[in-house]
Amino acid sequence: MAKKNQLGVTPLSEDVSAWYNELVFKAELADRGPAKGTMVIRPYGYRIWELLQSQLDQRFKDTGHVNASFPLLIPMSYLQREADHVEGFAPELAVVTHGGGKELDEPLVVRPTSETVIGEMYSRWISSYRDLPVLINAWNNVVRWELRPRIFLRTTEFLWQEGHTAHADEDEAMEETLRMFDVYVEFALNVAAIPMVKGEKTPGERFAGAVRTFTIEGMMQDGKALQSGTSHYLGQNFAKAFDITFQDENNELQHVHTTSWGMSTRMIGAVILAHGDDAGLVLPPRLAPIQIVIVPIGRGEQAEAPLAKCRELAAQLEGLGVRAHVDDRDASPGFKFNDWELKGVPLRVELGPRDLEAGHVLVAQRVGERDDKGRPVKETVEFEEFVTGAPERLDAYHDQLVARATAFRDERSGVADDWDTFAELVGRGFAYALHCGEPSCEDDIKAETSATPRCISTEDGFAGEGTCIRCDRPSVYGHRVAFARAY
RNA sequence: CGGGAUGUGGCGCAGCUUGGUAGCGCACCUGCUUUGGGAGCAGGGGGUCGCCGGUUCGAAUCCGGCCAUCCCGACCA
């Protein structure tokens, strides 16, 4: 058993898994629900989700999408209409067999994803090329029966968004698939401060029912990959299964081409695992419920003036769109410092009688320069300068987290052209290697290294052909495949 | 489903080997003193010891069964 620090959390450096589990509870992000595999997202964690939601939703609106809501319960027979889709989801379905005290004629499944109901509705709504494209997104919850749940990373019920679009032809649908893929990449970097490894899934890792699947994979601090968002080109698979047809300009009947794309509450897990440290959470400012916490210092009458100034500063910060909070709890400053560090607040401000006299605050960054006791080096900043400079300071902090995460990822990743290098790299991060594309060969690699193909990397510098890293058959993708152990 | 572990105040645990009427830390409540890196003292409230059955004068403790949860694998955003 790794020994716990004074926060009661196992150090990240000793046991990432224990650290993660304990931190989720201690930071009050979430709790376990009474039924196995369910989670309660607590207000602090839910605020992160709301911030994620609003910023992602804005991007959907900016790319022409509208929101709608579809039913939770789906007739079992719908799932069965697309062969690959049922096969993929059958093992993880929750099925409702009774309603109103009676056994149902046809069981209903609790949606594991909504392709099928939405397919049914699209077939009703679409009849002409003039109806296309249909660009709808849904924010909802889905249920997938998980054998081994982990809060945020893999729970039986989770929250997400699923975009579903229908287009007249393949080109347009592929363009949409890639557009939303780019939105995820950009969002992950600019909001969650996570530089994603991106690319296309190999056939064996594709979404059930998709023709092509694109994925963003984040690197967590234990070197494991976390799939954080996917965008699928579904071809005409669902159009054929649900008879989604339209008449084109030439009066010919055609099936539409559909896409779907999703990002879930798993992203919160990605943020925890990508940025956190021994002291607790480290939240990127654009997802932080509190961006700046202000701690008044002083006792008795001496506390009143600093507290008033703290409130004034907070109001000014709020005026600039900064989420600021004055911690006026009846607790010692030291307690508050540790508490907010545990909760990952980007910036902390201290303001006591001495500071008030001098007209400045002390500013400490959650991640940044440390003194020899491991405590943040506190910067002295004049009141007005601090307030007006706060937005910029938060942006700089965001950039700092990106730089740190990028350096970590790159240091743990590399190109592998021989098996030993491959095995070593995959033990600590991503290995970019050539692959034959055979599912059985993927299985062998998994059995020997526990690594799986995360994506075919189409990024610069990863083009290549040659022989497979494991079996020496010719490589097939024209690009290297990023392999890693994964959540 | 396989392997491992655990169920005792809200949380974390001890007590079980060797049965005797439940204890510690944190949290909570009251009061006083405190407050620049997890404050101190004093007082106080709160538990059918996972469930069912058995052994016994007596069970948290011994025996049998069941249930649940967690961790490690197989399925997965």
PDB file of N, CA and C in Angstrom, chain A residues 167-225:
ATOM      1  N   HIS A 167     -26.481  13.471 -44.966  1.00  0.00           N
ATOM      2  CA  HIS A 167     -26.015  14.253 -46.114  1.00  0.00           C
ATOM      3  C   HIS A 167     -26.365  13.561 -47.424  1.00  0.00           C
ATOM      4  N   ALA A 168     -26.303  14.353 -48.491  1.00  0.00           N
ATOM      5  CA  ALA A 168     -26.679  13.831 -49.813  1.00  0.00           C
ATOM      6  C   ALA A 168     -25.627  12.899 -50.395  1.00  0.00           C
ATOM      7  N   ASP A 169     -24.356  13.161 -50.077  1.00  0.00           N
ATOM      8  CA  ASP A 169     -23.340  12.282 -50.668  1.00  0.00           C
ATOM      9  C   ASP A 169     -22.177  12.043 -49.714  1.00  0.00           C
ATOM     10  N   GLU A 170     -21.339  11.144 -50.121  1.00  0.00           N
ATOM     11  CA  GLU A 170     -20.218  10.734 -49.291  1.00  0.00           C
ATOM     12  C   GLU A 170     -19.247  11.878 -49.007  1.00  0.00           C
ATOM     13  N   ASP A 171     -18.944  12.664 -50.033  1.00  0.00           N
ATOM     14  CA  ASP A 171     -17.987  13.749 -49.842  1.00  0.00           C
ATOM     15  C   ASP A 171     -18.430  14.702 -48.734  1.00  0.00           C
ATOM     16  N   GLU A 172     -19.699  15.046 -48.806  1.00  0.00           N
ATOM     17  CA  GLU A 172     -20.212  15.995 -47.827  1.00  0.00           C
ATOM     18  C   GLU A 172     -20.214  15.382 -46.421  1.00  0.00           C
ATOM     19  N   ALA A 173     -20.562  14.100 -46.346  1.00  0.00           N
ATOM     20  CA  ALA A 173     -20.593  13.428 -45.041  1.00  0.00           C
ATOM     21  C   ALA A 173     -19.183  13.269 -44.478  1.00  0.00           C
ATOM     22  N   MET A 174     -18.228  12.971 -45.335  1.00  0.00           N
ATOM     23  CA  MET A 174     -16.846  12.849 -44.877  1.00  0.00           C
ATOM     24  C   MET A 174     -16.318  14.201 -44.407  1.00  0.00           C
ATOM     25  N   GLU A 175     -16.713  15.228 -45.133  1.00  0.00           N
ATOM     26  CA  GLU A 175     -16.288  16.570 -44.750  1.00  0.00           C
ATOM     27  C   GLU A 175     -16.814  16.905 -43.352  1.00  0.00           C
ATOM     28  N   GLU A 176     -18.061  16.549 -43.120  1.00  0.00           N
ATOM     29  CA  GLU A 176     -18.673  16.765 -41.807  1.00  0.00           C
ATOM     30  C   GLU A 176     -17.948  15.951 -40.725  1.00  0.00           C
ATOM     31  N   THR A 177     -17.666  14.694 -41.026  1.00  0.00           N
ATOM     32  CA  THR A 177     -16.977  13.826 -40.066  1.00  0.00           C
ATOM     33  C   THR A 177     -15.652  14.452 -39.634  1.00  0.00           C
ATOM     34  N   LEU A 178     -14.927  14.948 -40.626  1.00  0.00           N
ATOM     35  CA  LEU A 178     -13.614  15.523 -40.322  1.00  0.00           C
ATOM     36  C   LEU A 178     -13.724  16.902 -39.668  1.00  0.00           C
ATOM     37  N   ARG A 179     -14.758  17.635 -40.036  1.00  0.00           N
ATOM     38  CA  ARG A 179     -14.958  18.959 -39.420  1.00  0.00           C
ATOM     39  C   ARG A 179     -15.165  18.798 -37.915  1.00  0.00           C
ATOM     40  N   MET A 180     -16.024  17.832 -37.536  1.00  0.00           N
ATOM     41  CA  MET A 180     -16.311  17.662 -36.116  1.00  0.00           C
ATOM     42  C   MET A 180     -15.122  17.032 -35.379  1.00  0.00           C
ATOM     43  N   PHE A 181     -14.400  16.210 -36.101  1.00  0.00           N
ATOM     44  CA  PHE A 181     -13.158  15.664 -35.555  1.00  0.00           C
ATOM     45  C   PHE A 181     -12.208  16.822 -35.208  1.00  0.00           C
ATOM     46  N   ASP A 182     -12.073  17.760 -36.124  1.00  0.00           N
ATOM     47  CA  ASP A 182     -11.218  18.922 -35.881  1.00  0.00           C
ATOM     48  C   ASP A 182     -11.723  19.755 -34.704  1.00  0.00           C
ATOM     49  N   VAL A 183     -13.052  19.844 -34.581  1.00  0.00           N
ATOM     50  CA  VAL A 183     -13.619  20.585 -33.457  1.00  0.00           C
ATOM     51  C   VAL A 183     -13.149  19.944 -32.144  1.00  0.00           C
ATOM     52  N   TYR A 184     -13.188  18.620 -32.072  1.00  0.00           N
ATOM     53  CA  TYR A 184     -12.751  17.928 -30.855  1.00  0.00           C
ATOM     54  C   TYR A 184     -11.269  18.163 -30.564  1.00  0.00           C
ATOM     55  N   VAL A 185     -10.470  18.078 -31.608  1.00  0.00           N
ATOM     56  CA  VAL A 185      -9.028  18.288 -31.427  1.00  0.00           C
ATOM     57  C   VAL A 185      -8.766  19.700 -30.882  1.00  0.00           C
ATOM     58  N   GLU A 186      -9.429  20.648 -31.499  1.00  0.00           N
ATOM     59  CA  GLU A 186      -9.239  22.052 -31.123  1.00  0.00           C
ATOM     60  C   GLU A 186      -9.769  22.303 -29.711  1.00  0.00           C
ATOM     61  N   PHE A 187     -10.925  21.740 -29.416  1.00  0.00           N
ATOM     62  CA  PHE A 187     -11.534  21.902 -28.101  1.00  0.00           C
ATOM     63  C   PHE A 187     -10.642  21.304 -27.006  1.00  0.00           C
ATOM     64  N   ALA A 188     -10.160  20.108 -27.256  1.00  0.00           N
ATOM     65  CA  ALA A 188      -9.319  19.436 -26.261  1.00  0.00           C
ATOM     66  C   ALA A 188      -8.087  20.287 -25.947  1.00  0.00           C
ATOM     67  N   LEU A 189      -7.511  20.866 -26.978  1.00  0.00           N
ATOM     68  CA  LEU A 189      -6.298  21.661 -26.789  1.00  0.00           C
ATOM     69  C   LEU A 189      -6.602  23.015 -26.136  1.00  0.00           C
ATOM     70  N   ASN A 190      -7.591  23.713 -26.673  1.00  0.00           N
ATOM     71  CA  ASN A 190      -7.823  25.088 -26.231  1.00  0.00           C
ATOM     72  C   ASN A 190      -8.713  25.225 -25.015  1.00  0.00           C
ATOM     73  N   VAL A 191      -9.450  24.201 -24.674  1.00  0.00           N
ATOM     74  CA  VAL A 191     -10.303  24.277 -23.482  1.00  0.00           C
ATOM     75  C   VAL A 191      -9.775  23.355 -22.379  1.00  0.00           C
ATOM     76  N   ALA A 192      -9.486  22.101 -22.738  1.00  0.00           N
ATOM     77  CA  ALA A 192      -9.039  21.145 -21.726  1.00  0.00           C
ATOM     78  C   ALA A 192      -7.516  21.116 -21.567  1.00  0.00           C
ATOM     79  N   ALA A 193      -6.825  21.838 -22.432  1.00  0.00           N
ATOM     80  CA  ALA A 193      -5.354  21.914 -22.382  1.00  0.00           C
ATOM     81  C   ALA A 193      -4.698  20.536 -22.556  1.00  0.00           C
ATOM     82  N   ILE A 194      -5.340  19.693 -23.359  1.00  0.00           N
ATOM     83  CA  ILE A 194      -4.760  18.376 -23.621  1.00  0.00           C
ATOM     84  C   ILE A 194      -4.422  18.241 -25.109  1.00  0.00           C
ATOM     85  N   PRO A 195      -3.147  18.049 -25.406  1.00  0.00           N
ATOM     86  CA  PRO A 195      -2.733  17.857 -26.788  1.00  0.00           C
ATOM     87  C   PRO A 195      -3.047  16.417 -27.175  1.00  0.00           C
ATOM     88  N   MET A 196      -3.959  16.232 -28.103  1.00  0.00           N
ATOM     89  CA  MET A 196      -4.413  14.884 -28.420  1.00  0.00           C
ATOM     90  C   MET A 196      -3.592  14.259 -29.540  1.00  0.00           C
ATOM     91  N   VAL A 197      -3.433  12.953 -29.434  1.00  0.00           N
ATOM     92  CA  VAL A 197      -2.924  12.176 -30.554  1.00  0.00           C
ATOM     93  C   VAL A 197      -4.171  11.864 -31.365  1.00  0.00           C
ATOM     94  N   LYS A 198      -4.128  12.161 -32.649  1.00  0.00           N
ATOM     95  CA  LYS A 198      -5.354  12.034 -33.428  1.00  0.00           C
ATOM     96  C   LYS A 198      -5.141  11.193 -34.667  1.00  0.00           C
ATOM     97  N   GLY A 199      -6.213  10.565 -35.121  1.00  0.00           N
ATOM     98  CA  GLY A 199      -6.100   9.768 -36.331  1.00  0.00           C
ATOM     99  C   GLY A 199      -7.318   8.878 -36.514  1.00  0.00           C
ATOM    100  N   GLU A 200      -7.189   7.942 -37.414  1.00  0.00           N
ATOM    101  CA  GLU A 200      -8.303   7.067 -37.731  1.00  0.00           C
ATOM    102  C   GLU A 200      -8.156   5.728 -37.009  1.00  0.00           C
ATOM    103  N   LYS A 201      -9.279   5.168 -36.595  1.00  0.00           N
ATOM    104  CA  LYS A 201      -9.257   3.855 -35.948  1.00  0.00           C
ATOM    105  C   LYS A 201      -8.974   2.765 -36.986  1.00  0.00           C
ATOM    106  N   THR A 202      -8.294   1.736 -36.546  1.00  0.00           N
ATOM    107  CA  THR A 202      -8.100   0.577 -37.426  1.00  0.00           C
ATOM    108  C   THR A 202      -9.441  -0.172 -37.493  1.00  0.00           C
ATOM    109  N   PRO A 203      -9.642  -1.022 -38.499  1.00  0.00           N
ATOM    110  CA  PRO A 203     -10.931  -1.716 -38.637  1.00  0.00           C
ATOM    111  C   PRO A 203     -11.374  -2.405 -37.349  1.00  0.00           C
ATOM    112  N   GLY A 204     -10.444  -3.001 -36.642  1.00  0.00           N
ATOM    113  CA  GLY A 204     -10.791  -3.726 -35.421  1.00  0.00           C
ATOM    114  C   GLY A 204     -11.281  -2.848 -34.284  1.00  0.00           C
ATOM    115  N   GLU A 205     -10.945  -1.556 -34.320  1.00  0.00           N
ATOM    116  CA  GLU A 205     -11.283  -0.642 -33.231  1.00  0.00           C
ATOM    117  C   GLU A 205     -12.406   0.318 -33.599  1.00  0.00           C
ATOM    118  N   ARG A 206     -12.935   0.143 -34.805  1.00  0.00           N
ATOM    119  CA  ARG A 206     -13.985   1.028 -35.291  1.00  0.00           C
ATOM    120  C   ARG A 206     -15.284   0.913 -34.494  1.00  0.00           C
ATOM    121  N   PHE A 207     -16.065   1.983 -34.512  1.00  0.00           N
ATOM    122  CA  PHE A 207     -17.405   1.997 -33.926  1.00  0.00           C
ATOM    123  C   PHE A 207     -18.273   0.975 -34.648  1.00  0.00           C
ATOM    124  N   ALA A 208     -19.130   0.286 -33.865  1.00  0.00           N
ATOM    125  CA  ALA A 208     -19.973  -0.757 -34.448  1.00  0.00           C
ATOM    126  C   ALA A 208     -20.991  -0.176 -35.409  1.00  0.00           C
ATOM    127  N   GLY A 209     -20.765  -0.401 -36.690  1.00  0.00           N
ATOM    128  CA  GLY A 209     -21.688   0.129 -37.696  1.00  0.00           C
ATOM    129  C   GLY A 209     -21.075   1.239 -38.543  1.00  0.00           C
ATOM    130  N   ALA A 210     -19.876   1.678 -38.173  1.00  0.00           N
ATOM    131  CA  ALA A 210     -19.230   2.775 -38.907  1.00  0.00           C
ATOM    132  C   ALA A 210     -18.389   2.264 -40.071  1.00  0.00           C
ATOM    133  N   VAL A 211     -18.219   3.125 -41.065  1.00  0.00           N
ATOM    134  CA  VAL A 211     -17.313   2.826 -42.167  1.00  0.00           C
ATOM    135  C   VAL A 211     -15.917   3.316 -41.807  1.00  0.00           C
ATOM    136  N   ARG A 212     -15.874   4.524 -41.237  1.00  0.00           N
ATOM    137  CA  ARG A 212     -14.590   5.057 -40.770  1.00  0.00           C
ATOM    138  C   ARG A 212     -14.813   5.748 -39.422  1.00  0.00           C
ATOM    139  N   THR A 213     -13.871   5.573 -38.515  1.00  0.00           N
ATOM    140  CA  THR A 213     -13.956   6.206 -37.199  1.00  0.00           C
ATOM    141  C   THR A 213     -12.676   6.980 -36.937  1.00  0.00           C
ATOM    142  N   PHE A 214     -12.847   8.230 -36.507  1.00  0.00           N
ATOM    143  CA  PHE A 214     -11.691   9.056 -36.157  1.00  0.00           C
ATOM    144  C   PHE A 214     -11.701   9.312 -34.664  1.00  0.00           C
ATOM    145  N   THR A 215     -10.531   9.340 -34.059  1.00  0.00           N
ATOM    146  CA  THR A 215     -10.466   9.417 -32.603  1.00  0.00           C
ATOM    147  C   THR A 215      -9.403  10.391 -32.120  1.00  0.00           C
ATOM    148  N   ILE A 216      -9.674  10.973 -30.961  1.00  0.00           N
ATOM    149  CA  ILE A 216      -8.616  11.730 -30.286  1.00  0.00           C
ATOM    150  C   ILE A 216      -8.231  10.936 -29.035  1.00  0.00           C
ATOM    151  N   GLU A 217      -6.949  10.785 -28.833  1.00  0.00           N
ATOM    152  CA  GLU A 217      -6.429   9.978 -27.736  1.00  0.00           C
ATOM    153  C   GLU A 217      -5.498  10.838 -26.886  1.00  0.00           C
ATOM    154  N   GLY A 218      -5.851  10.986 -25.636  1.00  0.00           N
ATOM    155  CA  GLY A 218      -5.015  11.782 -24.750  1.00  0.00           C
ATOM    156  C   GLY A 218      -4.021  10.893 -24.026  1.00  0.00           C
ATOM    157  N   MET A 219      -2.862  11.458 -23.671  1.00  0.00           N
ATOM    158  CA  MET A 219      -1.947  10.648 -22.869  1.00  0.00           C
ATOM    159  C   MET A 219      -2.095  11.004 -21.397  1.00  0.00           C
ATOM    160  N   MET A 220      -2.352   9.984 -20.598  1.00  0.00           N
ATOM    161  CA  MET A 220      -2.511  10.184 -19.168  1.00  0.00           C
ATOM    162  C   MET A 220      -1.146  10.043 -18.505  1.00  0.00           C
ATOM    163  N   GLN A 221      -1.069  10.422 -17.230  1.00  0.00           N
ATOM    164  CA  GLN A 221       0.249  10.491 -16.611  1.00  0.00           C
ATOM    165  C   GLN A 221       0.868   9.150 -16.268  1.00  0.00           C
ATOM    166  N   ASP A 222       0.103   8.070 -16.473  1.00  0.00           N
ATOM    167  CA  ASP A 222       0.715   6.755 -16.315  1.00  0.00           C
ATOM    168  C   ASP A 222       1.121   6.217 -17.685  1.00  0.00           C
ATOM    169  N   GLY A 223       1.062   7.078 -18.705  1.00  0.00           N
ATOM    170  CA  GLY A 223       1.488   6.665 -20.037  1.00  0.00           C
ATOM    171  C   GLY A 223       0.428   5.915 -20.814  1.00  0.00           C
ATOM    172  N   LYS A 224      -0.773   5.798 -20.219  1.00  0.00           N
ATOM    173  CA  LYS A 224      -1.837   5.109 -20.931  1.00  0.00           C
ATOM    174  C   LYS A 224      -2.650   6.102 -21.756  1.00  0.00           C
ATOM    175  N   ALA A 225      -3.195   5.578 -22.857  1.00  0.00           N
ATOM    176  CA  ALA A 225      -4.004   6.424 -23.731  1.00  0.00           C
ATOM    177  C   ALA A 225      -5.450   6.410 -23.263  1.00  0.00           C
TER     178      ALA A 225
END
